[in-house]
Tab-separated table of C-alpha atoms in Angstrom:
chain	number	residue	atom	x	y	z
A	172	PHE	CA	-3.648	-80.382	10.037
A	173	PRO	CA	-2.829	-80.918	7.186
A	174	LYS	CA	-5.537	-83.534	6.483
A	175	THR	CA	-3.040	-85.817	4.638
A	176	GLY	CA	0.580	-86.807	5.307
A	177	LYS	CA	2.641	-88.343	8.324
A	178	HIS	CA	2.973	-85.334	10.429
A	179	ALA	CA	0.002	-82.919	11.619
A	180	PHE	CA	-1.186	-80.451	14.152
A	181	HIS	CA	-4.125	-80.692	16.003
A	182	VAL	CA	-5.730	-77.710	17.615
A	183	ILE	CA	-8.956	-76.721	19.461
A	184	LEU	CA	-10.074	-73.228	18.800
A	185	PRO	CA	-11.953	-70.885	21.005
A	186	LYS	CA	-15.209	-69.523	20.063
A	187	GLY	CA	-14.702	-66.698	17.600
A	188	TRP	CA	-11.265	-67.862	15.759
A	189	ASN	CA	-11.257	-68.657	12.454
A	190	THR	CA	-9.145	-70.607	9.963
A	191	LYS	CA	-7.571	-69.862	6.544
A	192	VAL	CA	-5.111	-72.103	4.537
A	193	ASP	CA	-2.939	-69.857	2.815
A	194	THR	CA	-1.246	-69.971	-0.875
A	195	ARG	CA	1.461	-71.981	0.848
A	196	GLY	CA	-0.177	-74.504	2.391
A	197	GLY	CA	0.050	-73.294	6.072
A	198	LEU	CA	-3.035	-72.605	8.317
A	199	LEU	CA	-3.762	-69.266	9.649
A	200	LEU	CA	-5.472	-69.226	12.925
A	201	VAL	CA	-7.166	-65.770	13.216
A	202	PRO	CA	-8.587	-64.474	16.627
A	203	PRO	CA	-11.634	-62.204	16.547
A	204	TYR	CA	-9.374	-59.198	17.416
A	205	GLN	CA	-6.738	-58.380	15.025
A	206	HIS	CA	-3.961	-58.072	16.966
A	207	ALA	CA	-2.294	-61.172	16.681
A	208	MET	CA	-2.547	-64.421	14.624
A	209	ILE	CA	-0.785	-68.080	14.674
A	210	TYR	CA	0.682	-69.760	11.666
A	211	LEU	CA	1.146	-73.682	11.211
A	212	GLY	CA	2.901	-75.320	8.646
A	213	ILE	CA	5.112	-78.194	7.535
A	214	VAL	CA	8.288	-77.505	5.497
A	215	VAL	CA	9.540	-80.556	3.158
A	216	ASP	CA	12.587	-79.265	1.275
A	217	ASP	CA	15.532	-81.295	-0.169
A	218	LYS	CA	17.907	-78.500	-0.540
A	219	LEU	CA	17.616	-77.695	3.126
A	220	ARG	CA	18.404	-81.279	4.231
A	221	ASN	CA	20.319	-81.475	7.212
A	222	GLN	CA	20.483	-77.900	7.722
A	223	PRO	CA	20.510	-76.496	11.136
A	224	ASP	CA	16.981	-74.888	12.261
A	225	ARG	CA	18.644	-71.276	11.657
A	226	ALA	CA	18.714	-72.106	7.692
A	227	VAL	CA	14.936	-73.129	7.900
A	228	ALA	CA	13.817	-69.969	9.806
A	229	ASP	CA	15.848	-68.005	7.603
A	230	GLU	CA	13.911	-69.164	4.761
A	231	VAL	CA	10.672	-68.936	5.986
A	232	ALA	CA	11.195	-65.657	7.245
A	233	LYS	CA	12.095	-64.382	3.746
A	234	THR	CA	8.234	-65.387	2.491
A	235	VAL	CA	6.875	-62.538	4.580
A	236	GLY	CA	9.821	-59.976	4.001
A	237	ILE	CA	11.594	-60.483	7.329
A	238	GLY	CA	15.370	-59.765	6.659
A	239	HIS	CA	16.915	-60.524	9.817
A	240	ILE	CA	16.030	-63.122	12.624
A	241	ASP	CA	17.303	-63.403	15.878
A	242	TYR	CA	18.212	-66.525	18.114
A	243	GLY	CA	14.939	-66.579	20.764
A	244	GLY	CA	16.034	-70.140	22.665
A	245	ARG	CA	14.838	-73.143	22.861
A	246	ALA	CA	11.140	-74.169	21.717
A	247	ARG	CA	8.974	-77.406	22.288
A	248	VAL	CA	5.265	-78.483	21.293
A	249	THR	CA	3.651	-81.721	22.892
A	250	GLY	CA	2.691	-84.889	21.067
A	251	SER	CA	-0.980	-85.257	20.938
A	252	ASN	CA	-0.592	-88.480	23.478
A	253	GLY	CA	0.693	-85.796	25.985
A	254	ALA	CA	3.857	-87.898	26.183
A	255	ALA	CA	6.042	-87.172	23.399
A	256	ILE	CA	7.681	-83.803	22.968
A	257	TYR	CA	9.145	-82.162	20.055
A	258	ARG	CA	11.557	-80.045	20.951
A	259	GLY	CA	13.226	-77.300	18.277
A	260	THR	CA	14.534	-73.678	18.214
A	261	ALA	CA	12.654	-70.276	18.538
A	262	PHE	CA	13.655	-67.281	16.675
A	263	SER	CA	12.472	-63.619	16.145
A	264	GLY	CA	12.015	-60.865	13.662
A	265	ILE	CA	10.082	-57.927	12.579
A	266	MET	CA	7.898	-58.047	10.021
A	267	PRO	CA	7.324	-55.044	7.814
A	268	ALA	CA	5.028	-52.324	8.557
A	269	GLU	CA	1.849	-52.985	6.908
A	270	HIS	CA	-1.081	-50.509	7.303
A	271	GLY	CA	1.340	-48.501	9.590
A	272	PHE	CA	1.906	-51.534	12.184
A	273	ALA	CA	5.394	-53.300	12.132
A	274	ARG	CA	4.502	-56.836	13.493
A	275	LYS	CA	6.646	-59.062	15.821
A	276	ALA	CA	7.111	-62.469	14.532
A	277	LYS	CA	8.067	-65.581	16.674
A	278	ILE	CA	9.265	-68.422	14.734
A	279	MET	CA	9.473	-72.191	16.041
A	280	ILE	CA	11.208	-74.531	14.175
A	281	PHE	CA	10.920	-78.533	14.757
A	282	ARG	CA	12.951	-81.031	12.684
A	283	LEU	CA	10.833	-83.864	12.108
A	284	GLU	CA	13.035	-85.690	9.354
A	285	PRO	CA	16.030	-84.911	7.721
A	286	ASN	CA	14.292	-82.761	5.019
A	287	THR	CA	10.950	-82.090	7.259
A	288	TRP	CA	10.297	-79.323	9.950
A	289	ALA	CA	7.094	-78.209	11.531
A	290	GLN	CA	6.833	-74.274	12.245
A	291	VAL	CA	4.679	-72.683	14.393
A	292	TRP	CA	4.220	-68.827	14.187
A	293	THR	CA	3.007	-65.859	16.498
A	294	VAL	CA	2.616	-62.825	14.832
A	295	THR	CA	1.610	-59.852	17.117
A	296	GLN	CA	1.249	-56.206	16.672
A	297	PRO	CA	0.657	-53.331	19.254
A	298	GLY	CA	-2.130	-52.781	20.520
A	299	MET	CA	-2.978	-56.049	22.476
A	300	ASN	CA	-4.414	-56.565	25.627
A	301	ALA	CA	-4.292	-58.897	28.463
A	302	VAL	CA	-7.286	-60.964	27.565
A	303	GLU	CA	-6.022	-61.104	23.842
A	304	SER	CA	-2.572	-62.075	25.107
A	305	ASP	CA	-4.148	-64.726	27.490
A	306	SER	CA	-6.301	-66.107	24.386
A	307	LEU	CA	-3.222	-66.436	22.098
A	308	ASP	CA	-1.448	-68.410	24.705
A	309	GLN	CA	-4.332	-70.667	25.823
A	310	VAL	CA	-4.527	-71.761	21.978
A	311	LEU	CA	-0.635	-72.398	21.881
A	312	ASN	CA	-0.501	-74.124	24.823
A	313	ASP	CA	-3.259	-76.505	23.094
A	314	ILE	CA	-1.263	-77.202	20.042
A	315	THR	CA	0.029	-80.454	19.674
A	316	LEU	CA	1.867	-82.394	16.663
A	317	THR	CA	1.904	-86.321	15.579
A	318	SER	CA	4.158	-87.985	13.450
A	319	GLU	CA	3.457	-91.697	11.865
A	320	GLU	CA	6.055	-93.654	12.063
């Protein structure tokens, strides 16, 4: 995902997971339980050209109502060949409550070009159990990223 363009995520989903493309062109990965999701997207924005990962994270966080994000450390995603590793930055924030539940968001930003970034989000809410957490981690660990030269 996406099917066209020079950058793409590759994902293998366990049985029961669903996908949905959102209005911004990102891909939601939704597990069979409703306590979490993963979001994948490619951001191309010339007004953010050469800006730090923090500026990109601030912009994408605003789209879901997150007003403040915290630095969360380093992030990485493996290339589809298993050798390449894309390094980026992780951030965290709280999404506004919906249906009475505030959700935690972890946003990972990976610079691909001066005006292009990959974003990987995990969004969780209270009530996740160990099985759900393990399933989420399995999918996250299996996500890879490719870039054409």
